[in-house]
């Protein structure tokens, strides 16, 4: 039966102050999608991290207390995904299909929709305005969170002939039933651009806090006092009372040990650490949501462990600029220096089936995408390893896949590796041979090794998985990364570094062999230096100081190798008038999930690349718009067009400089100015990285501080302007274009 749109309370309040009113949210009754739309709408009104966490916490808390089956669909809809990354379930909706559905439902002609689009610049806003004047004769039942998610899955699974019409029909049914803000966020979800600041870290933080404050509804056969992670009703009431007292102006002195706010905050911290640790080792909301509802936080780690066949997030290295810096950081701790190969990072899982003993193989990229079909030669390699080693039951190894010359094993370039087909590759189609360079062992014969020191993991890797060079020259090989240990002496390390500089590798990875302690300099000069632990464990999804990255680019000038995202452009001048030049490049801000523009680039592109880029970002296509559709913070930059963020480019530059135009790194170095890159030059497309793995403002600020510390003041302030009509730059670029095209 048709119901009026509910009125929801404010979600931005402190979670301890929100009471779940049973007159609004009826227990065990499916939650309407309008509630999620209300939460998303509230999120768009703030950039405050505290406010975002409060909104998400209250949203998930209501869902947990009212209708736990709505939790999983809500997590996916809030994160703008449909499944774990490694399952690669995508909507596959074209730009035209969604617009046709909006036109059909609203009855507006295409010209009117285009005018709305020019006015608002957002497809969700267009749909909202287009639908606002539509009156339906037959009332529709309210959309449910579970129903919307199921419809999204149906869209993604529609395949074959007639799939476009089937998808459009589902979209139209959703739009017809949608009311108010539901319309706006349905369309933004369909375009996969929610335009809210709810990134994965924020969602996990909020989910942990919601669980802490929801013990009575989801726990079975236990009382809250039995559960160390949970806040009792008494504690929540005490926090609420203290908050009311402070807001009324009363001065209350509470000992730390008895402060209910601190007790609750400590529980939040403990629960957040648990949930994030579980997620980075087992990134699957389906499994996590089920375990949380069935057993709660106390049983989460046991029920959702690291699992063979499910990728874990990789450990990341911290950049350094010199061997001197490495020795200063690690002091006298033992380390191994390894070649950093120029290939594709891959996490390889191999295991014997318990049912029939067959060997199963999965290969995942660094951003968890399943690329098993791309490397049938590596699948065959792993199967051969198990065949020749009957004692081996299972393993997970961290590796770099590198193109090689099949005749002699010499390293080839990353570009050659990129030339391999990406999906459904057949063995007979393989033209680029590869070697799997293994550098870490994370799991062996049912044993999780993440907490073991690197020295032990490396020894097990070398003894249990020795190098393999098949007789057939074109077959995939297995080898260990070339390395040397610090015990060999500094001279040996320096010789090894020079060998890396002279060869086809990117540089070195320096890894702590055994856990130890290092001296940590305080951020405040008044504080004392202290020693802090530095574990040699494998830390998923962390950029650790136990792994130091020394790339040739970092040493041959400013750390002029940044991973940036193209987000806009201007029409070129002279012979480049038909292309986009310069291109606006952006960093990724993890806390907000937004891209922040930092510099223009017009150097290093070949004519072939310019043409391909202009086709990819054709004016007024789904990848290019006159409006800023993709929520990029451009600061003082005003590009003529905006690009849909979808790829990462490697960029080198002369130095980092403060800028009155860029807001990248604002307040990290200067309170009034951001940071930019002087003389940026395009190197290559980073096909092994997604947008969330682009360089961050903090990384840029670190490069700036390191540059200043070495007395490299650069070229002064960057004014953010690049002239594309300079005769000198045109001549230089023409010469570069010719060399790049040849």
XYZ file of C-alpha atoms in Angstrom:
742
model
C 0.000 0.000 0.000
C 1.267 3.498 -0.795
C 2.779 5.421 2.124
C 3.787 9.045 2.594
C 7.496 9.797 2.535
C 8.746 9.454 6.138
C 10.363 12.361 7.947
C 13.719 11.396 9.397
C 15.658 13.035 12.261
C 19.069 14.624 11.902
C 21.851 12.045 11.511
C 24.789 14.375 12.093
C 24.395 14.331 15.902
C 26.741 12.433 18.177
C 25.687 8.741 18.038
C 25.149 8.648 21.803
C 22.413 11.279 21.407
C 20.426 9.512 18.696
C 17.582 7.340 19.949
C 16.134 4.834 17.498
C 12.444 5.732 17.636
C 10.270 2.623 17.035
C 7.514 4.865 15.645
C 9.808 5.765 12.733
C 11.808 2.567 12.404
C 9.702 -0.505 13.029
C 11.737 -3.521 14.220
C 12.147 -6.348 11.701
C 10.518 -4.299 8.952
C 12.584 -3.685 5.777
C 14.015 -0.184 5.674
C 12.951 2.172 2.931
C 15.541 3.437 0.459
C 14.405 6.960 1.340
C 16.324 6.592 4.625
C 19.555 5.825 2.784
C 18.863 8.714 0.383
C 18.353 10.940 3.433
C 21.749 9.832 4.785
C 23.472 10.422 1.424
C 21.847 13.830 1.107
C 23.076 14.765 4.580
C 26.591 13.627 3.674
C 26.700 16.067 0.751
C 26.244 18.997 3.139
C 29.535 18.557 4.991
C 33.242 17.966 4.485
C 33.907 17.493 8.191
C 35.282 14.029 8.895
C 33.663 14.017 12.343
C 30.276 14.842 10.818
C 30.697 12.210 8.094
C 31.550 9.529 10.648
C 28.572 10.525 12.822
C 26.151 10.401 9.869
C 27.396 6.989 8.748
C 27.471 5.602 12.294
C 23.897 6.679 12.988
C 22.739 5.320 9.626
C 24.262 1.891 10.206
C 23.169 1.828 13.836
C 19.543 2.345 12.821
C 19.843 -0.423 10.231
C 21.435 -2.854 12.686
C 18.800 -2.260 15.366
C 15.866 -2.295 12.968
C 16.528 -4.657 10.068
C 19.957 -6.397 9.993
C 19.305 -7.955 6.527
C 19.496 -4.411 5.128
C 23.075 -4.012 6.411
C 24.892 -5.684 3.509
C 23.003 -3.849 0.708
C 23.541 -0.587 2.598
C 27.304 -1.129 2.816
C 27.528 -1.701 -0.925
C 25.233 1.201 -1.831
C 27.118 3.567 0.495
C 30.471 2.490 -0.980
C 29.101 2.743 -4.549
C 29.989 -0.875 -5.330
C 28.034 -4.090 -5.848
C 30.484 -6.757 -4.752
C 34.036 -7.358 -3.519
C 36.640 -5.902 -5.893
C 37.877 -9.331 -6.936
C 34.436 -10.413 -8.181
C 34.299 -7.572 -10.741
C 30.509 -7.198 -10.828
C 29.846 -3.949 -12.692
C 26.636 -2.225 -13.732
C 27.774 -1.952 -17.333
C 25.310 0.873 -17.969
C 25.994 3.210 -20.847
C 25.488 6.954 -20.554
C 22.766 6.876 -23.213
C 20.711 4.128 -21.518
C 20.314 6.129 -18.305
C 19.410 9.339 -20.139
C 16.829 7.491 -22.249
C 15.269 6.123 -19.068
C 15.129 9.613 -17.490
C 13.578 11.005 -20.682
C 11.013 8.212 -20.877
C 9.960 8.522 -17.226
C 9.873 12.331 -17.135
C 8.364 12.855 -20.593
C 10.782 15.730 -21.209
C 12.364 16.039 -24.660
C 16.115 15.582 -25.004
C 16.594 19.310 -25.527
C 15.007 20.092 -22.162
C 17.238 17.517 -20.448
C 20.305 19.051 -22.068
C 19.290 22.475 -20.770
C 18.845 21.045 -17.278
C 22.237 19.394 -17.563
C 23.851 22.679 -18.607
C 22.173 24.333 -15.606
C 22.996 21.764 -12.916
C 26.001 19.853 -14.274
C 24.965 16.672 -12.472
C 22.860 13.767 -13.867
C 21.304 13.181 -10.440
C 20.173 16.801 -10.229
C 18.822 16.571 -13.794
C 16.733 13.504 -12.897
C 15.545 15.142 -9.677
C 14.273 18.242 -11.474
C 12.883 16.269 -14.411
C 10.919 13.965 -12.091
C 9.740 16.717 -9.726
C 6.920 17.741 -12.073
C 5.768 14.192 -12.831
C 2.523 13.041 -11.213
C 1.744 9.321 -11.288
C -1.886 8.167 -11.387
C -1.136 4.855 -9.730
C 0.785 5.104 -6.429
C 3.816 2.850 -6.100
C 4.969 1.055 -2.966
C 8.068 2.580 -1.410
C 11.484 1.487 -2.591
C 13.397 -0.656 -0.114
C 17.158 -0.734 0.409
C 17.182 -4.463 -0.273
C 15.064 -4.018 -3.400
C 17.260 -1.284 -4.864
C 20.390 -3.368 -4.350
C 18.739 -6.425 -5.929
C 17.771 -4.281 -8.935
C 21.373 -3.123 -9.294
C 22.510 -6.754 -9.342
C 19.920 -7.561 -12.017
C 21.258 -4.714 -14.146
C 24.822 -5.970 -13.740
C 23.867 -9.552 -14.620
C 21.849 -8.699 -17.741
C 23.876 -10.120 -20.631
C 23.505 -10.999 -24.291
C 21.050 -9.831 -26.894
C 18.470 -7.416 -25.566
C 20.501 -6.659 -22.416
C 20.404 -2.887 -23.041
C 16.591 -2.858 -23.191
C 16.373 -5.056 -20.126
C 18.679 -2.729 -18.183
C 16.759 0.344 -19.299
C 13.493 -1.271 -18.180
C 14.886 -1.906 -14.684
C 16.187 1.668 -14.454
C 12.787 3.039 -15.505
C 10.956 0.967 -12.885
C 13.274 2.331 -10.207
C 12.816 5.924 -11.367
C 9.025 5.598 -11.575
C 8.855 4.371 -7.965
C 11.469 6.826 -6.645
C 10.440 9.959 -4.777
C 12.318 13.092 -3.781
C 15.975 12.580 -2.939
C 15.698 8.921 -3.927
C 15.692 10.014 -7.583
C 18.881 12.038 -7.237
C 20.899 9.292 -5.546
C 19.529 6.455 -7.631
C 20.840 8.195 -10.743
C 24.152 9.064 -9.106
C 24.501 5.411 -8.113
C 23.755 4.349 -11.682
C 26.458 6.757 -12.876
C 28.733 5.400 -10.101
C 29.408 8.874 -8.744
C 27.645 9.496 -5.414
C 29.535 12.752 -4.779
C 29.752 12.159 -1.018
C 32.794 11.821 1.210
C 32.091 8.266 2.353
C 35.333 6.434 1.565
C 36.096 2.890 2.656
C 37.950 3.917 5.829
C 35.023 6.071 6.945
C 32.509 3.281 6.315
C 34.563 0.749 8.304
C 35.014 3.234 11.159
C 31.282 3.923 11.244
C 30.384 0.231 11.049
C 32.644 -0.544 14.009
C 31.108 2.254 16.092
C 27.578 1.237 15.160
C 28.354 -2.311 16.300
C 29.780 -1.080 19.618
C 26.511 0.723 20.332
C 24.201 -2.100 19.179
C 24.688 -5.055 21.525
C 21.109 -5.966 22.457
C 19.557 -6.464 19.027
C 22.127 -8.645 17.326
C 23.602 -10.691 20.166
C 22.084 -14.078 20.920
C 22.230 -15.911 24.273
C 24.690 -13.446 25.783
C 24.455 -10.242 27.771
C 26.333 -7.028 26.952
C 28.484 -7.404 30.060
C 30.011 -10.539 28.528
C 31.240 -8.633 25.502
C 34.420 -6.581 25.774
C 33.798 -4.604 22.592
C 30.286 -3.405 23.382
C 28.873 -0.391 25.156
C 26.080 -1.190 27.594
C 22.878 0.850 27.645
C 24.060 2.229 30.980
C 27.320 3.498 29.473
C 25.544 5.102 26.501
C 23.073 6.777 28.851
C 25.961 8.130 30.959
C 27.675 9.556 27.878
C 24.391 11.180 26.831
C 23.844 12.695 30.268
C 27.401 14.055 30.361
C 26.945 15.588 26.916
C 23.694 17.283 27.930
C 25.323 18.641 31.075
C 28.257 20.124 29.147
C 25.958 21.661 26.516
C 23.971 23.378 29.274
C 27.134 25.064 30.555
C 27.720 22.965 33.661
C 31.333 22.411 34.645
C 31.856 18.733 35.339
C 35.121 17.175 36.443
C 35.394 13.459 35.766
C 38.401 11.219 36.394
C 39.735 9.601 33.191
C 39.119 6.110 34.533
C 35.477 6.959 35.149
C 34.825 9.259 32.193
C 32.081 7.493 30.175
C 33.035 9.409 27.027
C 36.610 8.149 27.246
C 35.460 4.590 27.966
C 33.206 4.682 24.904
C 35.958 6.248 22.778
C 38.371 3.486 23.819
C 35.833 0.867 22.783
C 35.457 2.621 19.438
C 39.228 2.551 18.863
C 39.472 -1.158 19.726
C 36.537 -2.118 17.502
C 37.770 0.015 14.587
C 41.208 -1.609 14.717
C 39.630 -5.075 14.731
C 37.271 -4.409 11.821
C 39.909 -2.737 9.656
C 42.390 -5.540 10.353
C 39.814 -8.146 9.359
C 38.782 -6.233 6.220
C 42.285 -5.742 4.794
C 42.932 -9.483 5.192
C 39.490 -10.531 3.959
C 37.899 -7.675 1.932
C 34.405 -9.080 1.555
C 31.411 -7.219 3.002
C 29.180 -10.290 2.462
C 31.230 -12.389 4.868
C 31.880 -9.563 7.336
C 28.232 -8.440 7.552
C 27.033 -12.013 8.114
C 29.601 -12.611 10.848
C 28.752 -9.325 12.572
C 25.030 -10.103 12.619
C 25.506 -13.746 13.621
C 28.317 -13.537 16.171
C 29.191 -9.873 16.709
C 32.603 -8.277 17.000
C 33.938 -10.864 19.444
C 33.687 -13.673 16.908
C 34.563 -11.629 13.819
C 38.265 -12.493 13.441
C 37.568 -16.199 13.933
C 34.720 -16.326 11.433
C 36.351 -14.100 8.789
C 40.058 -15.049 8.704
C 42.583 -14.640 5.928
C 41.359 -17.181 3.393
C 43.072 -18.823 0.437
C 41.407 -17.661 -2.768
C 40.381 -14.261 -1.340
C 42.977 -11.500 -1.850
C 44.358 -9.429 0.993
C 45.470 -5.848 0.574
C 49.216 -5.586 -0.128
C 51.828 -3.961 2.050
C 53.130 -0.690 0.599
C 56.607 0.798 0.761
C 57.593 4.271 1.952
C 59.641 6.356 -0.505
C 63.168 7.466 0.342
C 65.611 9.645 -1.561
C 69.003 8.118 -0.826
C 70.931 5.277 0.780
C 72.022 7.751 3.451
C 68.393 8.303 4.396
C 67.818 4.540 4.570
C 70.763 4.015 6.913
C 69.607 6.967 9.030
C 66.094 5.562 9.301
C 66.991 1.953 10.035
C 70.126 2.745 12.074
C 71.863 -0.583 12.797
C 68.916 -2.869 12.053
C 69.486 -5.656 9.529
C 67.787 -5.323 6.159
C 67.653 -6.855 2.698
C 67.937 -4.724 -0.448
C 65.960 -6.171 -3.378
C 65.620 -5.208 -7.011
C 62.380 -3.293 -7.587
C 61.246 -4.720 -10.906
C 59.273 -2.734 -13.478
C 56.298 -5.050 -13.883
C 52.852 -5.771 -12.488
C 52.450 -6.606 -8.843
C 50.508 -9.809 -8.336
C 49.290 -11.803 -5.365
C 49.219 -15.474 -6.364
C 47.131 -18.064 -4.510
C 47.620 -21.769 -5.163
C 46.002 -24.677 -3.326
C 44.936 -28.265 -3.660
C 41.209 -28.915 -3.640
C 40.116 -30.922 -0.607
C 37.516 -32.741 -2.699
C 39.485 -34.099 -5.643
C 43.076 -32.928 -5.136
C 43.064 -30.702 -8.220
C 45.205 -27.565 -8.115
C 43.319 -24.260 -7.992
C 44.984 -20.944 -8.821
C 43.975 -17.307 -8.408
C 46.013 -14.271 -9.445
C 45.075 -10.824 -8.101
C 46.331 -7.343 -8.953
C 47.519 -4.873 -6.338
C 44.014 -3.387 -6.246
C 42.476 -6.856 -5.787
C 41.106 -7.406 -9.286
C 41.013 -11.022 -10.409
C 43.380 -11.322 -13.385
C 43.695 -15.107 -13.453
C 42.351 -15.235 -17.022
C 45.084 -12.837 -18.131
C 47.903 -15.217 -17.178
C 47.120 -18.847 -18.160
C 50.872 -19.441 -18.429
C 51.291 -18.554 -14.734
C 48.344 -20.800 -13.834
C 50.153 -23.632 -15.618
C 53.380 -22.748 -13.801
C 51.675 -22.973 -10.391
C 50.020 -26.275 -11.261
C 53.399 -27.671 -12.322
C 54.915 -26.521 -9.002
C 52.315 -28.507 -7.048
C 52.785 -31.534 -9.307
C 56.534 -31.583 -8.692
C 56.137 -30.982 -4.929
C 53.688 -33.490 -3.451
C 54.133 -32.127 0.094
C 52.920 -28.663 -0.902
C 49.263 -28.005 -0.005
C 48.726 -24.257 -0.348
C 50.486 -20.905 -0.567
C 49.991 -17.174 -1.090
C 52.973 -15.320 -2.515
C 53.524 -11.615 -3.202
C 55.226 -11.155 -6.556
C 56.079 -8.936 -9.485
C 55.238 -10.222 -12.959
C 57.834 -8.991 -15.449
C 58.104 -9.360 -19.215
C 61.252 -11.232 -20.274
C 63.068 -12.367 -23.399
C 62.129 -16.078 -23.620
C 65.523 -16.952 -25.115
C 67.730 -15.749 -22.275
C 65.454 -14.409 -19.523
C 66.562 -10.781 -19.943
C 64.148 -8.200 -18.540
C 61.792 -6.365 -20.877
C 59.875 -3.125 -20.306
C 56.567 -2.652 -18.556
C 55.140 -1.376 -21.828
C 55.802 -4.777 -23.408
C 54.015 -6.499 -20.536
C 51.074 -4.120 -21.018
C 50.759 -5.302 -24.598
C 49.422 -8.672 -23.416
C 45.672 -9.210 -23.764
C 43.784 -8.742 -20.489
C 40.875 -11.193 -20.506
C 40.218 -14.784 -21.546
C 43.770 -15.239 -22.848
C 44.550 -18.561 -24.499
C 47.972 -20.195 -24.159
C 48.375 -20.200 -27.948
C 47.848 -16.421 -28.054
C 50.674 -15.538 -25.671
C 53.457 -13.589 -27.371
C 55.074 -11.940 -24.335
C 56.842 -14.337 -21.965
C 56.917 -13.530 -18.259
C 58.838 -14.338 -15.111
C 57.177 -14.307 -11.698
C 59.634 -12.715 -9.281
C 58.478 -13.803 -5.801
C 59.498 -11.611 -2.876
C 57.243 -12.599 0.036
C 55.364 -15.605 1.387
C 52.145 -14.797 3.268
C 50.522 -18.202 3.691
C 51.873 -21.753 3.531
C 50.088 -25.088 3.972
C 47.253 -23.595 6.011
C 49.507 -21.389 8.172
C 49.157 -17.576 8.131
C 52.636 -16.025 8.157
C 51.809 -12.307 8.335
C 53.053 -11.936 11.923
C 56.320 -13.772 11.291
C 59.413 -11.612 10.641
C 60.452 -11.076 7.041
C 63.640 -13.111 7.510
C 61.579 -16.219 8.324
C 59.053 -15.606 5.519
C 61.843 -15.123 2.995
C 63.670 -18.266 4.108
C 60.490 -20.333 3.765
C 59.843 -18.828 0.341
C 63.291 -19.757 -0.912
C 63.321 -23.274 0.497
C 59.733 -24.344 -0.243
C 59.330 -22.586 -3.606
C 62.655 -22.766 -5.487
C 63.100 -21.163 -8.931
C 61.463 -22.882 -11.906
C 62.666 -22.549 -15.515
C 60.534 -24.794 -17.757
C 62.084 -26.440 -20.799
C 59.692 -24.668 -23.150
C 61.193 -21.222 -23.721
C 57.873 -19.373 -23.890
C 56.544 -20.754 -20.591
C 56.246 -18.640 -17.457
C 59.150 -18.841 -14.998
C 59.406 -18.518 -11.239
C 62.383 -16.827 -9.633
C 63.253 -14.969 -6.443
C 64.023 -11.289 -6.520
C 67.718 -10.488 -6.644
C 68.871 -9.193 -3.285
C 71.765 -8.495 -0.965
C 71.731 -8.220 2.830
C 73.064 -5.350 4.916
C 75.454 -7.765 6.689
C 77.458 -7.760 3.444
C 78.471 -4.190 4.260
C 77.620 -0.763 2.916
C 79.998 -1.063 -0.006
C 78.116 -4.150 -1.220
C 74.784 -2.308 -0.880
C 76.128 0.655 -2.851
C 77.415 -1.662 -5.594
C 74.016 -3.351 -5.704
C 72.327 0.037 -5.979
C 74.586 1.017 -8.858
C 73.738 -2.265 -10.572
C 70.041 -1.384 -10.210
C 70.661 2.058 -11.710
C 72.395 0.490 -14.700
C 69.740 -2.200 -15.331
C 66.078 -2.376 -16.360
C 64.657 -2.152 -12.868
C 63.024 0.811 -11.116
C 65.366 0.823 -8.133
C 65.507 -0.982 -4.796
C 63.129 -2.140 -2.086
C 64.818 -2.158 1.306
C 63.079 -4.404 3.850
C 63.676 -4.885 7.534
C 64.608 -8.525 8.228
C 63.899 -8.682 11.970
C 61.667 -6.553 14.190
C 63.430 -3.839 16.163
C 63.222 -0.264 17.389
C 64.118 3.042 15.761
C 64.482 6.583 17.050
C 61.442 8.727 16.314
C 61.946 12.470 16.147
C 59.073 14.418 17.783
C 56.893 16.708 15.691
C 57.113 19.263 18.489
C 60.632 20.439 19.318
C 59.693 20.681 23.001
C 59.038 16.939 23.175
C 61.766 14.363 23.656
C 62.803 11.868 21.041
C 61.672 8.340 21.789
C 62.251 4.887 20.449
C 59.328 3.131 18.816
C 58.888 -0.455 17.657
C 59.389 -1.206 13.967
C 57.982 -4.665 13.213
C 59.227 -6.750 10.287
C 55.741 -8.261 9.883
C 53.578 -8.111 6.756
C 51.168 -5.202 7.215
C 48.276 -5.306 4.697
C 47.171 -1.934 3.325
C 49.822 -0.017 5.264
C 52.672 2.112 3.985
C 55.278 0.896 6.420
C 58.714 2.197 7.335
C 59.912 -1.412 7.403
C 59.684 -1.361 3.584
C 61.586 1.528 2.031
C 61.367 2.291 -1.670
C 64.390 3.810 -3.413
C 63.573 4.496 -7.048
C 66.062 5.799 -9.578
C 63.705 8.715 -10.202
C 63.872 9.775 -6.548
C 67.635 10.020 -6.677
C 68.125 11.654 -10.089
C 66.440 14.892 -9.055
C 63.446 15.765 -6.943
C 61.276 12.712 -6.219
C 59.883 13.505 -9.611
C 57.869 10.367 -10.033
C 54.295 11.003 -8.982
C 51.204 8.992 -9.797
C 48.565 11.527 -10.853
C 45.066 11.398 -12.311
C 44.078 13.412 -15.434
C 40.933 15.366 -14.499
C 40.603 18.111 -17.111
C 42.131 19.988 -19.987
C 42.305 23.025 -22.212
C 42.282 23.347 -26.001
C 45.836 23.511 -27.303
C 47.411 26.236 -29.407
C 49.271 26.075 -32.695
C 49.579 22.551 -34.076
C 47.943 21.214 -30.875
C 44.699 23.085 -31.401
C 42.823 19.843 -32.173
C 44.069 18.159 -28.972
C 43.804 18.690 -25.239
C 46.945 20.452 -24.042
C 47.752 21.159 -21.259
C 46.165 18.471 -19.093
C 45.088 19.130 -15.497
C 46.442 16.500 -13.071
C 45.239 15.664 -9.582
C 46.266 13.894 -6.374
C 44.013 11.580 -4.369
C 42.947 12.728 -0.895
C 42.249 9.513 1.131
C 40.373 11.169 4.004
C 37.720 12.698 1.743
C 37.907 10.297 -1.190
C 38.257 13.319 -3.502
C 40.735 14.225 -6.200
C 42.566 17.531 -5.748
C 44.070 19.257 -8.785
C 47.734 20.266 -8.430
C 49.338 21.125 -11.796
C 49.057 21.307 -15.582
C 51.133 19.076 -17.839
C 51.883 19.553 -21.535
C 55.202 17.773 -21.941
C 56.202 14.205 -22.768
C 53.215 13.324 -24.980
C 53.632 11.870 -28.440
C 51.283 12.770 -31.293
C 49.919 9.218 -31.180
C 49.136 9.603 -27.486
C 47.508 13.011 -28.022
C 45.193 11.546 -30.664
C 44.241 8.559 -28.519
C 43.605 10.804 -25.504
C 41.425 13.177 -27.543
C 39.344 10.218 -28.706
C 39.048 8.827 -25.185
C 38.051 12.203 -23.744
C 35.937 13.400 -26.668
C 34.167 16.679 -25.917
C 30.665 16.181 -24.420
C 31.113 12.378 -24.248
C 30.516 10.349 -21.091
C 34.234 10.781 -20.276
C 34.348 14.541 -20.844
C 32.066 17.350 -19.686
C 31.940 21.127 -19.534
C 30.657 20.713 -15.963
C 32.575 19.349 -12.976
C 30.550 16.127 -12.651
C 33.098 14.084 -10.779
C 33.524 16.096 -7.594
C 37.129 17.138 -8.247
C 38.500 20.010 -6.165
C 40.194 22.154 -8.814
C 41.145 25.052 -6.543
C 42.111 28.018 -8.716
C 42.404 25.963 -11.905
C 39.576 26.531 -14.394
C 39.855 23.891 -17.129
C 37.744 24.237 -20.254
C 36.593 20.627 -19.848
C 36.571 18.047 -17.070
C 37.638 14.418 -17.561
C 36.009 11.449 -15.858
C 38.736 10.194 -13.489
C 39.631 6.682 -14.623
C 43.393 6.294 -15.054
C 46.703 7.059 -13.354
C 49.739 8.598 -15.077
C 53.339 8.553 -13.929
C 54.670 12.115 -13.942
C 58.148 13.484 -13.307
C 58.999 17.085 -12.515
C 61.782 19.428 -11.572
C 60.724 20.296 -8.039
C 57.755 20.857 -5.748
C 56.784 24.474 -5.186
C 54.165 26.442 -3.271
C 51.324 27.731 -5.423
C 48.556 30.333 -5.039
C 46.417 28.367 -7.529
C 46.692 24.766 -6.347
C 44.971 23.676 -3.126
C 46.751 20.297 -3.086
C 48.450 19.931 0.286
C 46.857 23.129 1.593
C 47.826 23.661 5.255
C 50.350 20.811 5.151
C 53.177 23.233 4.307
C 51.491 26.626 4.094
C 48.238 27.835 5.648
C 47.292 29.857 2.588
C 48.898 28.094 -0.371
C 48.897 24.614 -1.823
C 51.673 22.716 -3.594
C 52.365 22.186 -7.270
C 54.978 20.582 -9.530
C 57.259 22.612 -11.792
C 57.948 21.371 -15.320
C 55.854 18.190 -15.069
C 56.464 15.640 -17.812
C 54.366 12.602 -18.736
C 56.202 9.252 -18.481
C 53.602 6.510 -18.893
C 50.126 5.288 -17.991
C 50.174 3.282 -14.757
C 47.839 0.463 -15.761
C 48.661 -1.393 -12.555
C 47.136 1.336 -10.370
C 43.640 2.630 -9.780
C 42.638 6.122 -8.726
C 42.739 5.400 -4.996
C 46.416 4.451 -5.366
C 47.415 7.782 -6.860
C 49.875 9.947 -4.934
C 48.458 11.837 -1.964
C 48.851 15.453 -0.742
C 50.762 14.140 2.285
C 53.224 12.364 -0.016
C 53.694 15.576 -2.018
C 54.228 17.566 1.182
C 56.805 15.005 2.329
C 58.656 15.444 -0.961
C 58.595 19.218 -0.491
C 60.004 19.004 3.035
C 62.719 16.612 1.927
C 63.620 18.959 -0.925
C 63.785 21.953 1.448
C 65.863 19.964 3.933
C 68.487 19.382 1.263
C 68.599 23.090 0.410
C 66.924 22.602 -2.967
C 64.695 25.649 -3.090
C 63.499 24.977 -6.602
C 62.378 27.690 -8.948
C 60.330 29.721 -6.536
C 56.593 30.062 -6.460
C 54.507 28.400 -9.119
C 51.910 30.791 -10.491
C 49.850 27.949 -11.879
C 49.931 29.296 -15.422
C 51.402 27.489 -18.422
C 51.611 29.156 -21.816
C 51.154 26.648 -24.605
C 52.262 29.038 -27.321
C 55.925 29.471 -26.413
C 58.083 28.985 -29.492
C 60.842 27.490 -27.388
C 58.554 24.993 -25.631
C 56.873 24.131 -28.926
C 60.242 23.320 -30.466
C 61.268 21.229 -27.496
C 57.983 19.339 -27.444
C 58.009 18.771 -31.187
C 61.390 17.156 -30.841
C 60.134 15.047 -27.916
C 57.026 14.074 -29.837
C 59.097 12.868 -32.772
C 61.327 10.785 -30.537
C 58.365 9.327 -28.661
C 56.562 8.458 -31.863
C 59.493 6.700 -33.415
